[in-house]
mmCIF file of C-alpha atoms (C1' of nucleotides) in Angstrom:
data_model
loop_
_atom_site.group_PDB
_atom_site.id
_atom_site.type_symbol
_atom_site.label_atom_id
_atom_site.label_comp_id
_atom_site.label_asym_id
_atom_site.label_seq_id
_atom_site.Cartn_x
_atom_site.Cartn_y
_atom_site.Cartn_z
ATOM 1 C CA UNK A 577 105.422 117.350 111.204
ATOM 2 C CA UNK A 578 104.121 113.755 111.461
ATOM 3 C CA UNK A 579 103.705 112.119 114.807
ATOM 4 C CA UNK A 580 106.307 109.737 114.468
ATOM 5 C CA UNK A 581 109.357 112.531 113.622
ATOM 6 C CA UNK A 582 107.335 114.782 116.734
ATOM 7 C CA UNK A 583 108.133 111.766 118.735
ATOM 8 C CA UNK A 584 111.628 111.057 117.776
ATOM 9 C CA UNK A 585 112.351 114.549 118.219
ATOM 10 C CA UNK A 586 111.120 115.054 121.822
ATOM 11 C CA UNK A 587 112.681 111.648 122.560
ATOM 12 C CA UNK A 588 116.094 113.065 121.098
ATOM 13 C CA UNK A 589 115.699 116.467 122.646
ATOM 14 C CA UNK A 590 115.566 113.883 126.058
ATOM 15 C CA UNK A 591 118.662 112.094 125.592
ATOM 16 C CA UNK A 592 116.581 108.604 125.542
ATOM 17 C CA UNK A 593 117.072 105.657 123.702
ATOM 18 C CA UNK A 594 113.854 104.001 122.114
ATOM 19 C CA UNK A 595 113.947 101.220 124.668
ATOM 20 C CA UNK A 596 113.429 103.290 127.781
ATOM 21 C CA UNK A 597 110.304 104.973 125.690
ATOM 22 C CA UNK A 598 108.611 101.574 125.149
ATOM 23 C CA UNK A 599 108.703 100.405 128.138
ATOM 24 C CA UNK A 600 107.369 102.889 129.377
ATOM 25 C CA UNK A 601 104.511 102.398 126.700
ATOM 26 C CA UNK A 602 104.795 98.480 128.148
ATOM 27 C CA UNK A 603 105.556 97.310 124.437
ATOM 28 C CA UNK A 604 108.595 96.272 122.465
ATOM 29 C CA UNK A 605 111.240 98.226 120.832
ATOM 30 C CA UNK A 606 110.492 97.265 117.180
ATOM 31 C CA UNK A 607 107.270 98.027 117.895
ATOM 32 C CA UNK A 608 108.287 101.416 118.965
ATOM 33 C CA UNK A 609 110.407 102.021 115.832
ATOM 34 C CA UNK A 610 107.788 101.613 113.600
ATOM 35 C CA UNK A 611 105.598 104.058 115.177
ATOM 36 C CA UNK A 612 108.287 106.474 115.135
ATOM 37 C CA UNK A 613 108.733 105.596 111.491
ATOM 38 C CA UNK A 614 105.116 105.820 110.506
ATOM 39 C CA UNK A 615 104.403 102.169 109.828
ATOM 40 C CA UNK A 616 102.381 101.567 112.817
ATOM 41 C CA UNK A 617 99.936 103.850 114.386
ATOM 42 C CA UNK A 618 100.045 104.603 118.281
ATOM 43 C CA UNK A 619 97.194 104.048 120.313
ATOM 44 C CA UNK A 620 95.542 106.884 121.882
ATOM 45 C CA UNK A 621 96.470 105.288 125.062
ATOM 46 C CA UNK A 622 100.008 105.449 124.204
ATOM 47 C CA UNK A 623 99.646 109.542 123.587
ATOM 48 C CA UNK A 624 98.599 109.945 126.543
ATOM 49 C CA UNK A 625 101.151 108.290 127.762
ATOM 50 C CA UNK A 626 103.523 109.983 125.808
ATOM 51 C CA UNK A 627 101.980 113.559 127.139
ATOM 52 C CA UNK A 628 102.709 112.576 131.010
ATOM 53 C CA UNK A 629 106.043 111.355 130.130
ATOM 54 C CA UNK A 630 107.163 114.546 128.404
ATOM 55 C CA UNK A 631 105.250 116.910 130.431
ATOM 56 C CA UNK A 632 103.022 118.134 127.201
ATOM 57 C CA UNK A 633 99.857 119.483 126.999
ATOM 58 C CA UNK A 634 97.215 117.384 125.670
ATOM 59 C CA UNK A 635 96.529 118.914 122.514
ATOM 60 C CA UNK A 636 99.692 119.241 121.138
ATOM 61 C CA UNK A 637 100.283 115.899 120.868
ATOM 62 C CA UNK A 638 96.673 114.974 120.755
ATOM 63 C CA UNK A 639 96.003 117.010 117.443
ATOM 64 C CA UNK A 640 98.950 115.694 115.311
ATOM 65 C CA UNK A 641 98.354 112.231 115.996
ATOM 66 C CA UNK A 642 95.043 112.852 114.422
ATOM 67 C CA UNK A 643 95.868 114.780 111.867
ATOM 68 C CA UNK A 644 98.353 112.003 110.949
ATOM 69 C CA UNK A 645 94.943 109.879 110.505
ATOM 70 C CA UNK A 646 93.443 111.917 108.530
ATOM 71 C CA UNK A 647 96.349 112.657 106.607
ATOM 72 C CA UNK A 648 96.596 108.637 106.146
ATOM 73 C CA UNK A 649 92.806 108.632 105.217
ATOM 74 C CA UNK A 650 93.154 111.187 102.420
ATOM 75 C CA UNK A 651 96.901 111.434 101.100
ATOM 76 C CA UNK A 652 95.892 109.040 98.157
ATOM 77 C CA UNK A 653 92.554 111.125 97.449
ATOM 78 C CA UNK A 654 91.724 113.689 94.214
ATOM 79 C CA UNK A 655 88.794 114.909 96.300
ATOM 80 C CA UNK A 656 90.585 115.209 99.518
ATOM 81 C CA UNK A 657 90.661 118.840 100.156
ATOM 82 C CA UNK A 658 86.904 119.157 99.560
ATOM 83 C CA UNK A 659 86.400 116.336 101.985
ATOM 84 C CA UNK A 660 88.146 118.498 104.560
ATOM 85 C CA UNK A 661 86.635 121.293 104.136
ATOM 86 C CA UNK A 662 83.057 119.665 103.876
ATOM 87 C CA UNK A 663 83.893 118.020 107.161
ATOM 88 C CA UNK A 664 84.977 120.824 109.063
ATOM 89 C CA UNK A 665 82.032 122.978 108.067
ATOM 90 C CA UNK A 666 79.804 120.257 109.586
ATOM 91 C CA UNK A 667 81.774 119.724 112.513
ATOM 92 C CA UNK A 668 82.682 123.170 113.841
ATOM 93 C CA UNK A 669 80.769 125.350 111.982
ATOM 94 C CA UNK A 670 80.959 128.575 113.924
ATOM 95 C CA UNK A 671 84.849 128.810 112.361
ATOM 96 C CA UNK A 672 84.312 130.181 109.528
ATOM 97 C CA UNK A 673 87.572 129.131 107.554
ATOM 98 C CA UNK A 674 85.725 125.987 105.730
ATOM 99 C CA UNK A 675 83.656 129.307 103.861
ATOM 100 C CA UNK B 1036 74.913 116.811 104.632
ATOM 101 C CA UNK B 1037 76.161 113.124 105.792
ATOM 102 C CA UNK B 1038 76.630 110.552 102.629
ATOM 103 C CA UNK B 1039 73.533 108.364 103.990
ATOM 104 C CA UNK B 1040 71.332 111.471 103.608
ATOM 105 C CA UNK B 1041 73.203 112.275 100.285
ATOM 106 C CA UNK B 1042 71.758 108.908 98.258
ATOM 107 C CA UNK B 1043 68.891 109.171 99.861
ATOM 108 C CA UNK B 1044 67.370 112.278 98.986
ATOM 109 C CA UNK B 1045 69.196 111.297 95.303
ATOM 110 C CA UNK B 1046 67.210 108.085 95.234
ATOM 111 C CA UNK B 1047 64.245 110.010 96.065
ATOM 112 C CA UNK B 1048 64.325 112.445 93.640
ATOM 113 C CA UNK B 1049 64.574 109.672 91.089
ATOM 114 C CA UNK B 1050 61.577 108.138 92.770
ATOM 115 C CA UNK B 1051 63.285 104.777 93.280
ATOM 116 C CA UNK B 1052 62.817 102.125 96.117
ATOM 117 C CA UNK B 1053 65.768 101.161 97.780
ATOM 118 C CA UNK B 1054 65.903 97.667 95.736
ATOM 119 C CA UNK B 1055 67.260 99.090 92.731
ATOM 120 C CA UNK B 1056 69.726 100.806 93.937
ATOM 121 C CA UNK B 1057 70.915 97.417 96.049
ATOM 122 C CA UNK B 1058 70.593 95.818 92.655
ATOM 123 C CA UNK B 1059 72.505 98.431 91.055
ATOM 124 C CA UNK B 1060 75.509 98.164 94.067
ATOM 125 C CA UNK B 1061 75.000 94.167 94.076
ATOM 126 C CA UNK B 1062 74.283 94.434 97.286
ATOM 127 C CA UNK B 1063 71.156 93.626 99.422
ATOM 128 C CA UNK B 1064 68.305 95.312 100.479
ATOM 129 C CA UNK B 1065 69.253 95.329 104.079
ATOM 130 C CA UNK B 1066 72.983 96.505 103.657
ATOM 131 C CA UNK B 1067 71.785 99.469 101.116
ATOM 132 C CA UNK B 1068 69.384 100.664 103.910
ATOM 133 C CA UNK B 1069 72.801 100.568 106.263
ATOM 134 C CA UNK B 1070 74.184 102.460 104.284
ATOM 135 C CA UNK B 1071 71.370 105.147 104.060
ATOM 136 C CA UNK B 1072 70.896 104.926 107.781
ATOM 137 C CA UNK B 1073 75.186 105.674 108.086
ATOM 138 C CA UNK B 1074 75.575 102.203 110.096
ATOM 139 C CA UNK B 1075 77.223 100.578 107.554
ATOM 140 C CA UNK B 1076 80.259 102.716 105.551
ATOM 141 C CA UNK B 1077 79.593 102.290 101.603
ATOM 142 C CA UNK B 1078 82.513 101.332 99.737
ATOM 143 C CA UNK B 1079 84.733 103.241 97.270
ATOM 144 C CA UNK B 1080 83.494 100.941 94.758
ATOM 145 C CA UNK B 1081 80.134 101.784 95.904
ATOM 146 C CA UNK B 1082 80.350 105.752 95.589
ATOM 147 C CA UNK B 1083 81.948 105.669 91.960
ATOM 148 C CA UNK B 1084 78.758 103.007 90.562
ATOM 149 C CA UNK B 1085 76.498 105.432 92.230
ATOM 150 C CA UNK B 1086 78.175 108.617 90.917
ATOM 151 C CA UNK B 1087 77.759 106.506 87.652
ATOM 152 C CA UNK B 1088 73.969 105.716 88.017
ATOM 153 C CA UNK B 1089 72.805 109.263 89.091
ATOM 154 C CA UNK B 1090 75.471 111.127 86.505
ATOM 155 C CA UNK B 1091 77.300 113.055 89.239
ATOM 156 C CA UNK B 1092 80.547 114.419 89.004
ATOM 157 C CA UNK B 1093 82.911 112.521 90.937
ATOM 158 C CA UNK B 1094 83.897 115.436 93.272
ATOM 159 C CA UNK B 1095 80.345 115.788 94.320
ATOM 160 C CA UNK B 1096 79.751 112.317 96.511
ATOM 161 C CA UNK B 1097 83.425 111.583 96.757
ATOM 162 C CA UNK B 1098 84.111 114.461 98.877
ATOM 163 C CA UNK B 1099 80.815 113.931 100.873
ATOM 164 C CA UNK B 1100 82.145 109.980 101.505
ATOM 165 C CA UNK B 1101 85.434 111.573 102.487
ATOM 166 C CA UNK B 1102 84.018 114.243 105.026
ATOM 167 C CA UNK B 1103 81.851 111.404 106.529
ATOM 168 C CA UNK B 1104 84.769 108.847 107.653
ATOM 169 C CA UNK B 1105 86.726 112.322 108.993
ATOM 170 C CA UNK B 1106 83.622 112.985 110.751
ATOM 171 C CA UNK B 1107 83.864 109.546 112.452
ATOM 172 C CA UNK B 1108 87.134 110.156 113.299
ATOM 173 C CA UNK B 1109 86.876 113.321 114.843
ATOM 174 C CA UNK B 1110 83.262 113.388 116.280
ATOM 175 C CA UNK B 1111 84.128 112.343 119.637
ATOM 176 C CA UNK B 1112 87.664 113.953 119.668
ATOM 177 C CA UNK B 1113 88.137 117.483 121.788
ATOM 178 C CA UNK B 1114 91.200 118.260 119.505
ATOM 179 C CA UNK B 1115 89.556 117.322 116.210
ATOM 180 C CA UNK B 1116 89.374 121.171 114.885
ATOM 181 C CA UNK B 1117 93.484 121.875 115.691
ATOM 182 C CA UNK B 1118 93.938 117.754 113.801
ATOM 183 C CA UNK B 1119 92.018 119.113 111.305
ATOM 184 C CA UNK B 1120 93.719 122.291 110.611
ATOM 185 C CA UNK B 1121 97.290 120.744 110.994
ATOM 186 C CA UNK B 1122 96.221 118.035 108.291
ATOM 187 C CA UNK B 1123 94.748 120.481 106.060
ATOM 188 C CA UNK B 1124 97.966 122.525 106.355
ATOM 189 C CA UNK B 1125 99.904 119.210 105.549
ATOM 190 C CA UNK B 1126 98.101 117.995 102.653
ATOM 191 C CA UNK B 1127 97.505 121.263 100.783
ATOM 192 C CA UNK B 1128 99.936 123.867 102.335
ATOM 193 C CA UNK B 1129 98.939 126.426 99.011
ATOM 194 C CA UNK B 1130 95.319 127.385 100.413
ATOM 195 C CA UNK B 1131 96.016 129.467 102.778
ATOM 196 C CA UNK B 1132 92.718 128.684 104.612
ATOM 197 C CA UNK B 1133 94.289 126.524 107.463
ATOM 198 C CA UNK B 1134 95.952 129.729 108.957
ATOM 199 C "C1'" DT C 922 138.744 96.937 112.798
ATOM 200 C "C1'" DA C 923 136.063 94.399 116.198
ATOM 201 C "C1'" DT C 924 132.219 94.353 119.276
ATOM 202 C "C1'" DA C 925 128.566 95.960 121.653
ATOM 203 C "C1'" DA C 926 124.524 98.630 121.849
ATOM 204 C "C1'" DT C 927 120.818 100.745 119.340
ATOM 205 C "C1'" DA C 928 117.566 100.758 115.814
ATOM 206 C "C1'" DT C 929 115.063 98.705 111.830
ATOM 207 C "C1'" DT C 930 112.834 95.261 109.063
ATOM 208 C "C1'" DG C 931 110.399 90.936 108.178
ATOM 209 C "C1'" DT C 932 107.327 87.349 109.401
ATOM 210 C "C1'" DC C 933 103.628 85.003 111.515
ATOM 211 C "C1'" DA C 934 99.856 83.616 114.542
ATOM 212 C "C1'" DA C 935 96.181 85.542 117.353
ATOM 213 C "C1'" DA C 936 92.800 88.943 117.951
ATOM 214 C "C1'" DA C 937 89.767 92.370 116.419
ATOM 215 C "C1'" DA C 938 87.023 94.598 112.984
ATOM 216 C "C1'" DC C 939 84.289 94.267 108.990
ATOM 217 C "C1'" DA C 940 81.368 92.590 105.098
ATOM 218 C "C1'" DG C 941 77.890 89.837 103.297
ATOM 219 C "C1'" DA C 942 73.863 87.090 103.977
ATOM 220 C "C1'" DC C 943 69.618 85.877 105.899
ATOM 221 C "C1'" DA C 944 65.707 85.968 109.196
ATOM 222 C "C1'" DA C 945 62.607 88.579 111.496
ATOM 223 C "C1'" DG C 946 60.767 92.762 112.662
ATOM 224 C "C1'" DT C 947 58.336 97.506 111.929
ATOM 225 C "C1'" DC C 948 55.672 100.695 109.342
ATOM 226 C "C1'" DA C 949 52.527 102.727 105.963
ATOM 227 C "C1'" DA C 950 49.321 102.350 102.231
ATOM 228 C "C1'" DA C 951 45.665 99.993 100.023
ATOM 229 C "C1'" DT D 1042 44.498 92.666 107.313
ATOM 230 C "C1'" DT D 1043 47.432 91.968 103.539
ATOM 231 C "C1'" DT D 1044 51.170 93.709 100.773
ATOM 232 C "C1'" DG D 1045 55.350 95.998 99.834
ATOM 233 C "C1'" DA D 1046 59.129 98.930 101.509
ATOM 234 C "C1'" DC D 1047 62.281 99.493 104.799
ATOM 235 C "C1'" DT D 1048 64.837 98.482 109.206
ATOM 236 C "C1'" DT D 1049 67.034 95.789 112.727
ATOM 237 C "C1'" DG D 1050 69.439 91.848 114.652
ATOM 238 C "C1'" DT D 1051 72.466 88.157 114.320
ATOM 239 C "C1'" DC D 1052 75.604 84.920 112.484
ATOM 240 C "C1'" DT D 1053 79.644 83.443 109.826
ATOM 241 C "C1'" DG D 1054 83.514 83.828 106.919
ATOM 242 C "C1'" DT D 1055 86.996 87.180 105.463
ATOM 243 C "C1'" DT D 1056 90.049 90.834 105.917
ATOM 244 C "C1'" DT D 1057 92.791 93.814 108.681
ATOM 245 C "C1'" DT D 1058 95.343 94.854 112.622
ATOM 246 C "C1'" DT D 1059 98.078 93.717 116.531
ATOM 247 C "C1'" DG D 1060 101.736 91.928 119.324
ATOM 248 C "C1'" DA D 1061 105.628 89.120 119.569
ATOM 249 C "C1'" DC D 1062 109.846 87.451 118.130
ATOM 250 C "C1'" DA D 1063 113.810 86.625 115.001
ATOM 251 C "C1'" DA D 1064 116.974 88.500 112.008
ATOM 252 C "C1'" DT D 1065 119.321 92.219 109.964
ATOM 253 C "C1'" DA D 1066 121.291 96.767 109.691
ATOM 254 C "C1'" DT D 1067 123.325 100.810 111.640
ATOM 255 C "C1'" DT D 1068 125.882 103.457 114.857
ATOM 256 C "C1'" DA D 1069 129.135 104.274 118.558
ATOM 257 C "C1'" DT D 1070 133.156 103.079 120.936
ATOM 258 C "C1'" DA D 1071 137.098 100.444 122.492
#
DNA sequence: TATAATATTGTCAAAAACAGACAAGTCAAA
DNA sequence: TTTGACTTGTCTGTTTTTGACAATATTATA
């Protein structure tokens, strides 16, 4: 699941319209729509934002906004998966996973 | 192994001075050693001439250029392994790798 | 159906990020 | 101490991104 349908969903699972969310993120509603829709990315200030407001813990919303980065960065690529798996062996390489 | 480190130790091996290589890229001197150094991001354009002049296979420094930006994304992040894993999941949900 | 509220899409100017270019610096070898 | 290779710093023009607003579309309800 992207961010922007995790988003919608915890906003519908609320019972809140996309205005009260954006204001509370102190921007507009369009701009708000798109991010739910994918066509602009939120700010990491506006996850955490988005945490406190829904009571979440910080890495579950945390993780899928980056992975919706990443997925951004390498949905287009041939050589993505190798690029994955080369970073993640450099970055945490005491999981073994990236071989 | 980071991308900078990647063309350098190629470019070594050939015994070349940085020059040629800027020649090669059309680039200058200056922004080639960026490059090396990782303070400056090559371009795609970049990777394929230099897959090109060293007769590479694509995957080889592709992948390597991917895993670097990820790395910049990620380095600082304390949820970068679980973005990782959910985007790895996303992109290529047949290896099985990303749990 | 009419209308009101919600949500989406399009556009544009301002701001931020980035690339290319050059000058000036360091460093090592001769 | 001069030369050549490489690095660092800075500036400017370009590209990309952002925020704001207008306009349109969609949905709910009287």
């Amino acid at each position: 699941m992207r961010f922007g349908e995790k988003i919608k969903s915890l906003r519908e699972q609320s019972g809140l319209f996309q205005r009260e969310i954006a204001a509370e993120l102190k921007i507009d509603t369009p701009m708000y729509s798109k991010i739910e829709s994918g066509t602009r990315k939120a700010k990491r200030q506006h996850v955490l934002q988005l945490v406190k407001f829904f009571r979440l813990k910080e890495e579950e919303l945390m993780s899928i906004w980056l992975a919706d980065q990443i997925i951004d960065l390498l949905k287009e690529e041939k050589y993505g998966q190798s690029g994955l798996l080369i970073a993640g062996k450099d970055l945490y390489p005491s999981n073994n996973v990236w071989q």
